[in-house]
Amino acid sequence: MSDMLHSDQLRGHLCVVVGAGASGRSAARLLARLGASVRFLEKNAQAVSDAFREEAATAGYDLRLGEHGPADFAGADMVVLSPGIRAAGLADCLAACPGAQVLSELELASWFVAEPVIAVTGSNGKTTTVMLVSHLLEAAGNKVFTGGNIGTPLSEYVLSGDTADVVVLEVSSFQLQLTRTFRPRVAVLLNFAPNHLDWHETLDEYLDAKLRIFAAQRPDDLAIVPEELRQTLAGRAFTKAQTTWFTATGRFACRRLIGAHNHHDMEAAFLAAAPFGVTEEMAKAAFDTFVPAPHRLQVIGEKGGVLFVDDSKATTVAAMEAAIRSFERPVRLLCGGVFKGGDLAALLPLMREKVAGVGLFGASREVFEAAWAGALPLFHEPTLEAAMMRLYAEARPGDVVLLSPATASFDLYDGYKARGRDFQRVFADLPRKTASQAGETA
């Protein structure tokens, strides 16, 4: 792969990178390696570390911090937008470089990847499924690079000069919307539910972005699509690849993965890995040793007969619904934060059946109360800790206190991981209920 990179490929070209997140920084490094002149834009000066400022100075980037305008894009031949930055929101700026190619870091890096790619997208379950796919492939003896939206940008793999047997990527709608030639050998769409409607203008735009994972595939590639979307996609020429429609079969199990939705994800993971030598028997054995990422229906422990589960990664209504359905015991639900859209009222039948009480915390109180107030016990506290302690006080032995917020975390935390860690900290500090206290709540 290193033979595909040389410093003359983009010599004489001006490339503008917008956004100083991990993918933006990696894209800049790759562009510099290709000989381009790099202009790096970041609105939030506080988001740029001293280490990156030093890197930018050493590499010769034209680093511009603060609000940007058309002059910052003038003369650009290429514009790389970080995930979450809408091209439509930069229309005035992009008008200053009408001939520039506008793309994502994923698209840029994919030009230099010759190895077969398995790419996974969906509204929920992407990270767990990507980890499952990589685990299966490694169990079969493959050397695997795992990255994309899950952590390490694809550009870092390209720059490393390393060569994997298979590249496994988690890809988001943000990344896919600005792809044109990105071509996975196997592309997986896990599911589709309202999400990121604070970013995508319409649900159709969000679906179109997800379907771009299949757009450049060829007839000898494989598209894996959930059976539940067959009717939605009927008559829509979304791929030229061979298409496998899938649903959970129940043939796979993992003792560390709770809930029916994980059977669905295991089925998709096996179908994606099967073309690379993974048999059903190998998959069953490998699933048994799989350890999921934290904050995804992660069982933290039990106190006073009450189980505590950290599902902080559940940032959508659909993810919260899947979490609630995972338990056969009464749920005490912790939720709240920056609401991204979805139909909370539609969950009322499930809530009445499964949920003994709801503790809201942080932002979006009015959204949850409008949907659920009066239908089931519900209260609001300003912090997760206060809401969690109150739920614990009300809980009975056999209940589960479930953090599954259905929201982004940026009202109170830096991200879902910080929110999950706080949940785990509060759990560690909770006193164990005495026998009399347990009896009082029983």
Coordinates of C-alpha atoms in Angstrom, one line a residue:
M1 CA 0.0 0.0 0.0
S2 CA 2.9 2.4 0.7
D3 CA 3.7 2.1 -3.1
M4 CA 0.4 3.8 -3.8
L5 CA 1.5 6.9 -1.8
H6 CA 4.0 9.4 -3.2
S7 CA 4.5 13.1 -2.6
D8 CA 3.9 14.2 -6.2
Q9 CA 0.3 13.0 -6.4
L10 CA -1.2 16.3 -5.0
R11 CA 1.8 18.6 -5.4
G12 CA 0.6 22.0 -6.4
H13 CA -2.9 21.4 -5.0
L14 CA -4.5 23.3 -2.1
C15 CA -6.6 21.2 0.2
V16 CA -8.7 22.6 2.9
V17 CA -9.5 20.4 5.9
V18 CA -12.4 21.6 8.2
G19 CA -12.6 20.3 11.7
A20 CA -9.8 19.3 14.2
G21 CA -11.2 16.0 15.3
A22 CA -9.4 12.7 14.8
S23 CA -10.5 12.2 11.2
G24 CA -9.6 15.8 10.2
R25 CA -6.1 15.5 11.7
S26 CA -5.6 12.2 10.0
A27 CA -6.8 13.6 6.7
A28 CA -4.4 16.5 6.9
R29 CA -1.5 14.1 7.5
L30 CA -2.4 12.0 4.5
L31 CA -2.8 15.1 2.3
A32 CA 0.6 16.3 3.4
R33 CA 2.1 12.9 2.6
L34 CA 0.6 13.2 -0.9
G35 CA 2.3 16.6 -1.4
A36 CA -0.7 18.9 -1.0
S37 CA -0.6 22.3 0.6
V38 CA -2.9 22.0 3.6
R39 CA -5.1 24.7 5.0
F40 CA -6.6 23.6 8.3
L41 CA -9.7 25.3 9.7
E42 CA -11.2 24.9 13.2
K43 CA -13.8 27.2 14.7
N44 CA -13.1 26.3 18.3
A45 CA -9.6 27.3 19.1
Q46 CA -9.8 25.6 22.5
A47 CA -10.3 22.2 20.7
V48 CA -6.8 22.5 19.2
S49 CA -4.2 21.1 21.5
D50 CA -0.7 22.5 21.8
A51 CA 0.6 19.2 20.4
F52 CA -1.4 19.6 17.2
R53 CA -0.4 23.3 16.9
E54 CA 3.2 22.1 17.0
E55 CA 2.4 19.3 14.5
A56 CA 0.8 21.8 12.1
A57 CA 3.7 24.2 12.3
T58 CA 6.2 21.4 11.6
A59 CA 4.1 20.0 8.7
G60 CA 3.6 23.5 7.3
Y61 CA -0.2 23.6 7.5
D62 CA -1.9 27.0 7.2
L63 CA -3.7 26.7 10.5
R64 CA -6.7 29.1 10.8
L65 CA -8.7 29.2 14.1
G66 CA -12.0 30.9 14.7
E67 CA -14.9 31.6 12.5
H68 CA -14.1 30.9 8.8
G69 CA -15.5 32.5 5.7
P70 CA -15.2 32.3 1.9
A71 CA -11.7 33.7 1.9
D72 CA -10.5 30.6 3.8
F73 CA -11.7 28.4 1.0
A74 CA -10.6 30.5 -2.0
G75 CA -8.4 28.6 -4.4
A76 CA -9.0 25.2 -2.9
D77 CA -8.9 22.1 -5.2
M78 CA -10.2 19.8 -2.5
V79 CA -12.2 20.3 0.7
V80 CA -12.3 17.5 3.4
L81 CA -15.1 17.9 5.9
S82 CA -15.0 16.2 9.3
P83 CA -18.0 14.1 10.3
G84 CA -20.8 16.3 11.6
I85 CA -19.9 19.3 9.4
R86 CA -22.7 19.8 6.8
A87 CA -21.7 20.8 3.3
A88 CA -25.0 22.6 3.0
G89 CA -24.1 24.8 6.0
L90 CA -20.9 25.9 4.2
A91 CA -22.6 26.8 0.9
D92 CA -21.4 30.4 0.9
C93 CA -17.8 29.3 1.7
L94 CA -17.8 26.6 -0.9
A95 CA -18.9 29.0 -3.5
A96 CA -15.5 30.5 -3.3
C97 CA -14.0 27.3 -4.7
P98 CA -16.6 26.1 -7.2
G99 CA -14.4 23.5 -8.8
A100 CA -13.2 21.9 -5.6
Q101 CA -14.0 18.3 -4.8
V102 CA -15.8 18.1 -1.4
L103 CA -15.4 14.8 0.4
S104 CA -15.0 13.0 3.7
E105 CA -11.8 11.5 5.2
L106 CA -13.3 8.1 4.6
E107 CA -13.6 8.7 0.8
L108 CA -10.1 10.2 0.6
A109 CA -8.4 7.3 2.5
S110 CA -10.3 4.6 0.6
W111 CA -8.6 5.6 -2.6
F112 CA -5.4 4.0 -1.2
V113 CA -6.8 0.8 0.3
A114 CA -6.4 -2.3 -1.9
E115 CA -7.4 -4.8 0.7
P116 CA -11.0 -6.1 1.0
V117 CA -13.2 -3.9 3.1
I118 CA -16.1 -4.9 5.3
A119 CA -18.1 -1.8 6.2
V120 CA -21.0 -1.6 8.8
T121 CA -23.5 1.1 9.2
G122 CA -26.9 1.5 10.8
S123 CA -28.8 3.5 13.4
N124 CA -27.8 1.3 16.3
G125 CA -25.4 -1.6 17.0
K126 CA -22.6 -0.5 14.7
T127 CA -19.7 -0.7 17.1
T128 CA -20.7 -4.1 18.6
T129 CA -21.2 -5.6 15.2
V130 CA -17.8 -4.3 13.9
M131 CA -16.1 -5.8 17.0
L132 CA -18.0 -9.1 16.4
V133 CA -16.9 -9.2 12.7
S134 CA -13.3 -8.5 13.6
H135 CA -13.4 -11.1 16.4
L136 CA -14.7 -13.7 14.0
L137 CA -12.1 -12.9 11.3
E138 CA -9.2 -13.0 13.8
A139 CA -10.5 -16.4 15.2
A140 CA -10.2 -17.7 11.6
G141 CA -6.6 -16.5 11.4
N142 CA -7.0 -13.3 9.5
K143 CA -5.0 -10.2 10.2
V144 CA -7.6 -7.4 10.7
F145 CA -7.5 -3.6 10.9
T146 CA -10.6 -2.3 12.8
G147 CA -11.3 1.4 12.5
G148 CA -13.4 4.2 11.0
N149 CA -16.0 5.7 13.2
I150 CA -15.1 3.2 15.9
G151 CA -11.8 4.9 16.7
T152 CA -8.9 4.9 14.4
P153 CA -9.5 6.8 11.1
L154 CA -8.8 4.9 7.9
S155 CA -6.2 7.5 6.9
E156 CA -4.1 6.3 9.9
Y157 CA -4.1 2.7 8.5
V158 CA -3.1 4.1 5.1
L159 CA -0.2 6.1 6.6
S160 CA 1.0 3.2 8.7
G161 CA 2.1 1.2 5.6
D162 CA 0.8 -1.9 7.4
T163 CA -1.2 -4.5 5.4
A164 CA -4.2 -6.4 6.8
D165 CA -6.0 -9.3 5.3
V166 CA -9.3 -7.6 5.8
V167 CA -10.2 -4.0 6.8
V168 CA -13.3 -3.7 9.0
L169 CA -14.9 -0.3 9.3
E170 CA -17.7 1.3 11.2
V171 CA -19.1 4.1 9.0
S172 CA -21.6 6.8 10.0
S173 CA -24.1 8.6 7.8
F174 CA -22.0 11.7 8.3
Q175 CA -19.0 10.0 6.7
L176 CA -21.0 8.3 3.9
Q177 CA -22.9 11.3 2.8
L178 CA -19.7 12.7 1.2
T179 CA -18.5 9.4 -0.5
R180 CA -18.6 8.7 -4.2
T181 CA -16.2 5.8 -4.9
F182 CA -16.0 4.1 -1.4
R183 CA -16.5 0.4 -2.3
P184 CA -16.7 -2.2 0.5
R185 CA -16.4 -5.8 -0.6
V186 CA -19.1 -6.5 2.0
A187 CA -21.4 -3.7 3.1
V188 CA -23.8 -4.2 6.1
L189 CA -26.8 -2.0 6.9
L190 CA -27.9 -3.2 10.4
N191 CA -31.1 -1.3 10.9
F192 CA -32.7 2.1 10.3
A193 CA -34.5 4.3 12.7
P194 CA -34.9 8.0 13.3
N195 CA -31.6 9.4 14.4
H196 CA -29.5 12.5 13.9
L197 CA -32.6 14.5 12.8
D198 CA -30.9 17.4 14.5
W199 CA -28.3 17.2 11.7
H200 CA -30.0 15.6 8.7
E201 CA -32.8 17.7 7.3
T202 CA -35.2 14.9 6.7
L203 CA -35.5 11.1 7.4
D204 CA -35.2 10.5 3.7
E205 CA -31.9 12.3 3.6
Y206 CA -30.7 10.2 6.5
L207 CA -31.7 7.0 4.7
D208 CA -30.0 8.1 1.5
A209 CA -26.8 8.7 3.4
K210 CA -26.9 5.2 4.9
L211 CA -27.6 3.6 1.5
R212 CA -24.4 5.2 0.1
I213 CA -22.6 2.3 1.7
F214 CA -23.9 0.2 -1.2
A215 CA -23.6 2.8 -4.0
A216 CA -20.2 1.9 -5.5
Q217 CA -20.5 -1.9 -5.0
R218 CA -20.2 -4.2 -8.0
P219 CA -22.0 -7.4 -8.8
D220 CA -19.3 -9.6 -7.2
D221 CA -19.6 -7.7 -3.9
L222 CA -22.1 -8.5 -1.1
A223 CA -24.8 -6.3 0.4
I224 CA -26.3 -7.4 3.7
V225 CA -29.6 -5.8 4.5
P226 CA -32.2 -6.4 7.3
E227 CA -35.4 -8.2 6.2
E228 CA -37.4 -5.5 8.0
L229 CA -36.3 -3.0 5.3
R230 CA -37.2 -5.1 2.3
Q231 CA -40.6 -3.3 1.8
T232 CA -39.1 0.1 2.4
L233 CA -36.4 -0.5 -0.2
A234 CA -38.7 -2.3 -2.7
G235 CA -38.2 -0.9 -6.2
R236 CA -35.2 1.2 -5.1
A237 CA -32.0 0.3 -7.0
F238 CA -29.7 0.9 -4.1
T239 CA -26.9 -1.5 -5.1
K240 CA -25.6 -3.7 -7.9
A241 CA -24.1 -6.2 -5.4
Q242 CA -25.5 -9.6 -4.5
T243 CA -28.0 -8.9 -1.7
T244 CA -28.6 -11.0 1.4
W245 CA -31.7 -10.1 3.4
F246 CA -31.2 -11.2 7.0
T247 CA -33.0 -11.6 10.3
A248 CA -32.0 -13.2 13.6
T249 CA -32.1 -16.9 13.5
G250 CA -31.3 -17.7 17.1
R251 CA -28.4 -20.0 16.0
F252 CA -25.8 -17.9 17.8
A253 CA -25.4 -16.9 21.4
C254 CA -23.0 -14.9 23.5
R255 CA -23.3 -14.9 27.3
R256 CA -22.0 -11.3 27.5
L257 CA -24.5 -9.8 25.0
I258 CA -28.0 -9.2 26.4
G259 CA -31.1 -8.9 24.3
A260 CA -32.7 -10.0 21.1
H261 CA -31.1 -7.2 19.1
N262 CA -27.7 -8.7 19.7
H263 CA -28.9 -12.0 18.1
H264 CA -29.7 -9.8 15.1
D265 CA -26.2 -8.2 15.2
M266 CA -24.5 -11.6 15.6
E267 CA -26.3 -12.9 12.5
A268 CA -25.2 -9.9 10.5
A269 CA -21.6 -10.3 11.7
F270 CA -21.5 -14.0 10.7
L271 CA -22.8 -13.3 7.2
A272 CA -20.2 -10.5 6.8
A273 CA -17.3 -12.7 7.9
A274 CA -18.4 -15.9 6.1
P275 CA -16.9 -15.0 2.7
F276 CA -13.5 -14.8 4.5
G277 CA -13.4 -18.4 5.8
V278 CA -15.5 -18.2 8.9
T279 CA -17.8 -21.3 9.3
E280 CA -20.9 -21.5 11.5
E281 CA -19.1 -23.8 13.9
M282 CA -16.2 -21.3 14.2
A283 CA -18.6 -18.5 14.7
K284 CA -20.4 -20.2 17.6
A285 CA -17.1 -20.9 19.4
A286 CA -15.8 -17.3 18.8
F287 CA -19.0 -15.7 20.0
D288 CA -18.6 -17.5 23.3
T289 CA -15.3 -15.7 24.0
F290 CA -16.4 -12.2 22.8
V291 CA -16.1 -9.3 25.2
P292 CA -18.2 -6.3 24.1
A293 CA -17.2 -2.6 24.4
P294 CA -18.1 -0.8 27.6
H295 CA -21.3 1.2 28.0
R296 CA -23.4 -1.1 25.7
L297 CA -25.8 -3.0 28.0
Q298 CA -22.8 -3.6 30.3
V299 CA -23.8 -5.3 33.5
I300 CA -22.0 -3.3 36.3
G301 CA -23.1 -5.3 39.3
E302 CA -25.9 -5.8 41.9
K303 CA -26.7 -4.2 45.2
G304 CA -29.5 -5.0 47.5
G305 CA -30.9 -7.4 44.9
V306 CA -31.0 -4.6 42.3
L307 CA -29.1 -5.1 39.0
F308 CA -27.3 -2.1 37.5
V309 CA -26.7 -1.9 33.7
D310 CA -24.8 0.8 31.8
D311 CA -26.2 1.4 28.3
S312 CA -24.9 4.9 28.0
K313 CA -24.2 4.4 24.3
A314 CA -27.9 4.2 23.7
T315 CA -28.3 7.7 22.3
T316 CA -31.5 7.1 20.3
V317 CA -35.0 6.1 21.1
A318 CA -34.6 2.9 19.1
A319 CA -31.6 1.9 21.1
M320 CA -33.4 2.5 24.4
E321 CA -36.3 0.4 23.2
A322 CA -34.0 -2.5 22.4
A323 CA -32.4 -2.2 25.8
I324 CA -35.8 -2.2 27.6
R325 CA -36.9 -5.3 25.7
S326 CA -33.7 -7.1 26.8
F327 CA -35.0 -7.6 30.4
E328 CA -37.6 -9.9 31.9
R329 CA -37.4 -8.1 35.2
P330 CA -38.9 -4.6 36.1
V331 CA -36.9 -1.8 34.8
R332 CA -36.1 1.5 36.6
L333 CA -35.1 3.7 33.6
L334 CA -32.5 6.5 33.7
C335 CA -32.8 8.8 30.7
G336 CA -32.4 12.4 29.6
G337 CA -29.9 14.6 27.8
V338 CA -29.8 16.2 24.3
F339 CA -32.7 14.7 22.4
K340 CA -32.0 13.9 18.8
G341 CA -35.5 12.9 17.6
G342 CA -37.8 9.9 17.7
D343 CA -41.3 8.9 18.8
L344 CA -41.2 8.5 22.6
A345 CA -45.0 8.3 22.8
A346 CA -45.0 5.2 20.6
L347 CA -43.1 3.4 23.4
L348 CA -45.9 3.8 26.0
P349 CA -47.3 0.2 25.6
L350 CA -43.8 -1.2 26.2
M351 CA -43.1 1.2 29.0
R352 CA -46.3 0.3 30.8
E353 CA -45.4 -3.4 30.4
K354 CA -41.7 -3.3 31.4
V355 CA -40.9 0.0 33.2
A356 CA -41.6 0.5 36.9
G357 CA -40.4 4.0 37.0
V358 CA -38.4 6.7 35.1
G359 CA -35.7 9.0 36.5
L360 CA -35.0 11.9 34.2
F361 CA -31.8 13.9 34.5
G362 CA -30.3 16.8 32.6
A363 CA -31.8 18.3 29.5
S364 CA -34.9 17.5 27.4
R365 CA -37.1 17.1 30.5
E366 CA -40.0 18.7 28.6
V367 CA -39.7 16.3 25.7
F368 CA -39.9 13.2 27.9
E369 CA -42.6 14.6 30.2
A370 CA -44.8 15.5 27.2
A371 CA -44.7 11.9 26.0
W372 CA -44.8 10.0 29.3
A373 CA -46.1 12.1 32.2
G374 CA -49.2 10.6 33.8
A375 CA -48.7 7.3 32.1
L376 CA -46.1 5.9 34.5
P377 CA -44.1 7.0 37.6
L378 CA -41.7 9.7 36.5
F379 CA -39.5 12.3 38.1
H380 CA -36.7 14.7 37.2
E381 CA -33.5 15.5 38.9
P382 CA -30.8 17.9 37.6
T383 CA -28.0 15.3 37.7
L384 CA -27.6 11.6 36.9
E385 CA -26.3 10.9 40.4
A386 CA -29.4 12.4 42.1
A387 CA -31.8 10.5 39.7
M388 CA -29.9 7.3 40.1
M389 CA -29.9 7.4 43.9
R390 CA -33.6 8.1 43.9
L391 CA -34.4 5.2 41.6
Y392 CA -32.3 2.9 43.8
A393 CA -34.2 4.1 46.9
E394 CA -37.5 3.1 45.1
A395 CA -36.2 -0.1 43.6
R396 CA -37.2 -3.6 44.8
P397 CA -35.1 -6.7 44.8
G398 CA -35.2 -8.2 41.3
D399 CA -35.4 -4.8 39.6
V400 CA -32.8 -3.4 37.2
V401 CA -31.6 0.2 37.2
L402 CA -30.9 0.8 33.5
L403 CA -29.0 3.8 32.1
S404 CA -30.3 3.9 28.6
P405 CA -30.7 7.7 27.9
A406 CA -32.0 7.9 24.3
T407 CA -30.0 11.1 24.0
A408 CA -26.7 12.6 23.3
S409 CA -24.7 13.4 26.5
F410 CA -23.4 16.9 25.8
D411 CA -25.6 18.8 28.2
L412 CA -23.7 17.4 31.2
Y413 CA -20.8 15.3 29.8
D414 CA -18.1 15.3 27.2
G415 CA -19.5 12.2 25.7
Y416 CA -21.4 8.9 26.3
K417 CA -18.3 7.3 27.8
A418 CA -18.0 10.0 30.5
R419 CA -21.7 9.6 31.2
G420 CA -21.3 5.8 31.6
R421 CA -18.2 6.2 33.8
D422 CA -20.2 8.5 36.1
F423 CA -23.0 5.9 36.3
Q424 CA -20.4 3.3 37.3
R425 CA -18.9 5.7 39.9
V426 CA -22.2 6.3 41.5
F427 CA -22.9 2.6 41.6
A428 CA -19.6 2.0 43.4
D429 CA -20.5 4.5 46.0
L430 CA -24.1 3.3 46.6
P431 CA -24.6 1.7 50.0
R432 CA -26.0 -1.8 50.1
K433 CA -29.5 -1.9 51.3
T434 CA -30.1 -3.5 54.6
A435 CA -32.6 -6.3 54.9
S436 CA -35.1 -4.0 56.5
Q437 CA -34.7 -1.4 53.7
A438 CA -35.1 -4.1 51.1
G439 CA -38.2 -5.2 52.9
E440 CA -39.6 -1.7 53.0
T441 CA -39.4 -1.4 49.2
A442 CA -40.6 -5.0 48.5

